[in-house]
Short mmCIF file of C-alpha atoms in Angstrom, two decimals:
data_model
loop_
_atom_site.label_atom_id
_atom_site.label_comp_id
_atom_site.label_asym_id
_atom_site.label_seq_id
_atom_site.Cartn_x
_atom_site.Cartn_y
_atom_site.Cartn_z
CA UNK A 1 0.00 0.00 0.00
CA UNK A 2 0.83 3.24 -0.96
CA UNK A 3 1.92 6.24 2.33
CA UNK A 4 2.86 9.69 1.56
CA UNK A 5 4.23 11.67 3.84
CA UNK A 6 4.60 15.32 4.05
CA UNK A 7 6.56 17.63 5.77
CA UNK A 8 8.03 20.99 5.68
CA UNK A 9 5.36 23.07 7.37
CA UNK A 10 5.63 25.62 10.06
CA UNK A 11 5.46 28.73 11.08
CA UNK A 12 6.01 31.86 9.14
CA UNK A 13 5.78 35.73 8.27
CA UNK A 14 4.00 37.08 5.82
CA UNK A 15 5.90 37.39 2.79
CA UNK A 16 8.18 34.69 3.75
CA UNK A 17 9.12 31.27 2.14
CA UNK A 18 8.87 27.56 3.23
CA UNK A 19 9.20 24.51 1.34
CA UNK A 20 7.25 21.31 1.85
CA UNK A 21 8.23 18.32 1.12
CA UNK A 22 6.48 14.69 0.11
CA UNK A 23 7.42 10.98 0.16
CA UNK A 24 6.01 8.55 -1.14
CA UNK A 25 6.41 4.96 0.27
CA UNK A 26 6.32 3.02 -3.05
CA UNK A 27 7.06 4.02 -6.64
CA UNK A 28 3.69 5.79 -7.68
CA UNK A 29 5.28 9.16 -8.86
CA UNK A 30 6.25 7.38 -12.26
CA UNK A 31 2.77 6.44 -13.45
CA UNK A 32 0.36 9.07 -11.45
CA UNK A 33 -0.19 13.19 -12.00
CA UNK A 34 0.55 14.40 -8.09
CA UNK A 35 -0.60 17.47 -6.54
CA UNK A 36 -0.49 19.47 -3.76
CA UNK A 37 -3.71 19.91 -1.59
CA UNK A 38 -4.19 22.61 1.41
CA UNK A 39 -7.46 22.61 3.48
CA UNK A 40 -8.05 25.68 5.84
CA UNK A 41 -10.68 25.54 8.23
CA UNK A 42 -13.95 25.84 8.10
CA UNK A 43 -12.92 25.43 4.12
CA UNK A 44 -12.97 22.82 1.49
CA UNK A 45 -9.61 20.52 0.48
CA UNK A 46 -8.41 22.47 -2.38
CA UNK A 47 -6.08 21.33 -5.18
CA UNK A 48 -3.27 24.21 -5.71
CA UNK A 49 -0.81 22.58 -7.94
CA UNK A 50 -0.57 19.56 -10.15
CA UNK A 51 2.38 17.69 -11.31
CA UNK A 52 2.42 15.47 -14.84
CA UNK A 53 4.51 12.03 -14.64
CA UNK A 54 6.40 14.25 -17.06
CA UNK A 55 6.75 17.22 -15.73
CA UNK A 56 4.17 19.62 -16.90
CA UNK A 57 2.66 22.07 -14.03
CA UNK A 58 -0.59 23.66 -13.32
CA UNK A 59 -1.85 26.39 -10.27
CA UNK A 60 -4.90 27.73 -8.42
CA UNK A 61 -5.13 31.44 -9.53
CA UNK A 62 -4.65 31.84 -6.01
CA UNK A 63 -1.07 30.75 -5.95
CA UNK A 64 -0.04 31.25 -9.39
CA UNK A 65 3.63 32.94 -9.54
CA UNK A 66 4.38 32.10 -5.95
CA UNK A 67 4.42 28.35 -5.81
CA UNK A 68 6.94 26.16 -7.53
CA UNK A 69 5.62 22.16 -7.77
CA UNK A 70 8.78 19.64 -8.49
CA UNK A 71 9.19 15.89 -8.40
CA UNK A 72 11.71 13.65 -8.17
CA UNK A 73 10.66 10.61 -9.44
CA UNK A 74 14.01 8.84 -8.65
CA UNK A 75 13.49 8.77 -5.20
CA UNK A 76 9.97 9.09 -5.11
CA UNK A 77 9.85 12.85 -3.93
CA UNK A 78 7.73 15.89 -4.67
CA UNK A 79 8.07 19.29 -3.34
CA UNK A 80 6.25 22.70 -2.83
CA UNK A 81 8.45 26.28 -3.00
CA UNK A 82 6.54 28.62 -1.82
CA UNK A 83 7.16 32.09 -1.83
CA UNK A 84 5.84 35.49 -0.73
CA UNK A 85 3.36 33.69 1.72
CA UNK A 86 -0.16 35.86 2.61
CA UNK A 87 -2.29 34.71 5.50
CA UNK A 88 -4.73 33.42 3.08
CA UNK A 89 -2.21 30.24 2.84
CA UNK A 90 -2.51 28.91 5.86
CA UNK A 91 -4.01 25.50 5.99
CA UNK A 92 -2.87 22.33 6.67
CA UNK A 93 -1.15 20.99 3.22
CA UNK A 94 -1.52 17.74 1.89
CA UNK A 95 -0.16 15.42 -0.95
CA UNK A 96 -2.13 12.99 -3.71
CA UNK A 97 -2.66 11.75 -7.34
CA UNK A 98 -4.74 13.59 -9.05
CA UNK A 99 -7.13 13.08 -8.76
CA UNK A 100 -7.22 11.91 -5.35
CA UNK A 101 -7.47 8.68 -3.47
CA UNK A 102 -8.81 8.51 -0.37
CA UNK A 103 -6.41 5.66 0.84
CA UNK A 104 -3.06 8.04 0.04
CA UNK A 105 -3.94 10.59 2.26
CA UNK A 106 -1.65 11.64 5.07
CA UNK A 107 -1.32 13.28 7.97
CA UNK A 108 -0.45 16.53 6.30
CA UNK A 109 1.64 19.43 7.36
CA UNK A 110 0.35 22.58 9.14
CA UNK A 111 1.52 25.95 7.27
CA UNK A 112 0.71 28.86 9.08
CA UNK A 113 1.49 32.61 7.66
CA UNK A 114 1.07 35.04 10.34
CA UNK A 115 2.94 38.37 11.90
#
């Protein structure tokens, strides 16, 4: 069975940068689209960036020109840059194909942009 695990999250100011990381416990990035997730509360689980098994990249509107998606399919990796953080990012950020399967999610990583 499948675990990602992310990581990476924390605390930070507006403006700032932070990069999350995911691993994956078997070889899925190969074959599977991958995304990054965030859910803030009281919100719904949003997709904000998507990953191709080749490398092409899509973003929410929302975080378009700030965050960076990136793979590494070697060692079964995918990351989040993100830069010039607002409060409006803070959520708790998860990984998963695209679309989703229920059984891959994780525990997620709390980001939190505040002054």
């Amino acid at each position: 069975q499948v675990q990602l695990v992310e990581s990476g999250g924390g605390l930070v100011q507006p403006g700032g940068s932070l990069r999350l990381s995911c691993a994956a416990s078997g070889s899925i990035f190969s074959i599977n689209a991958m995304g990054w997730y965030r859910q803030a509360p009281g919100k719904e689980r949003e997709l904000v960036a998507v990953i191709t098994n080749i490398g092409s990249t899509n973003y929410a509107d929302s975080v378009k020109g700030r965050f960076t998606i990136s793979r590494d399919n070697a060692n079964n990796m995918m990351y989040l840059k993100m830069n010039s953080l607002k409060p409006e990012d803070t959520a708790v950020y998860y990984c998963n194909v695209v679309p989703w399967m229920g059984d891959y999610w994780g525990q997620g990583t709390q980001v939190t942009v505040s002054s």
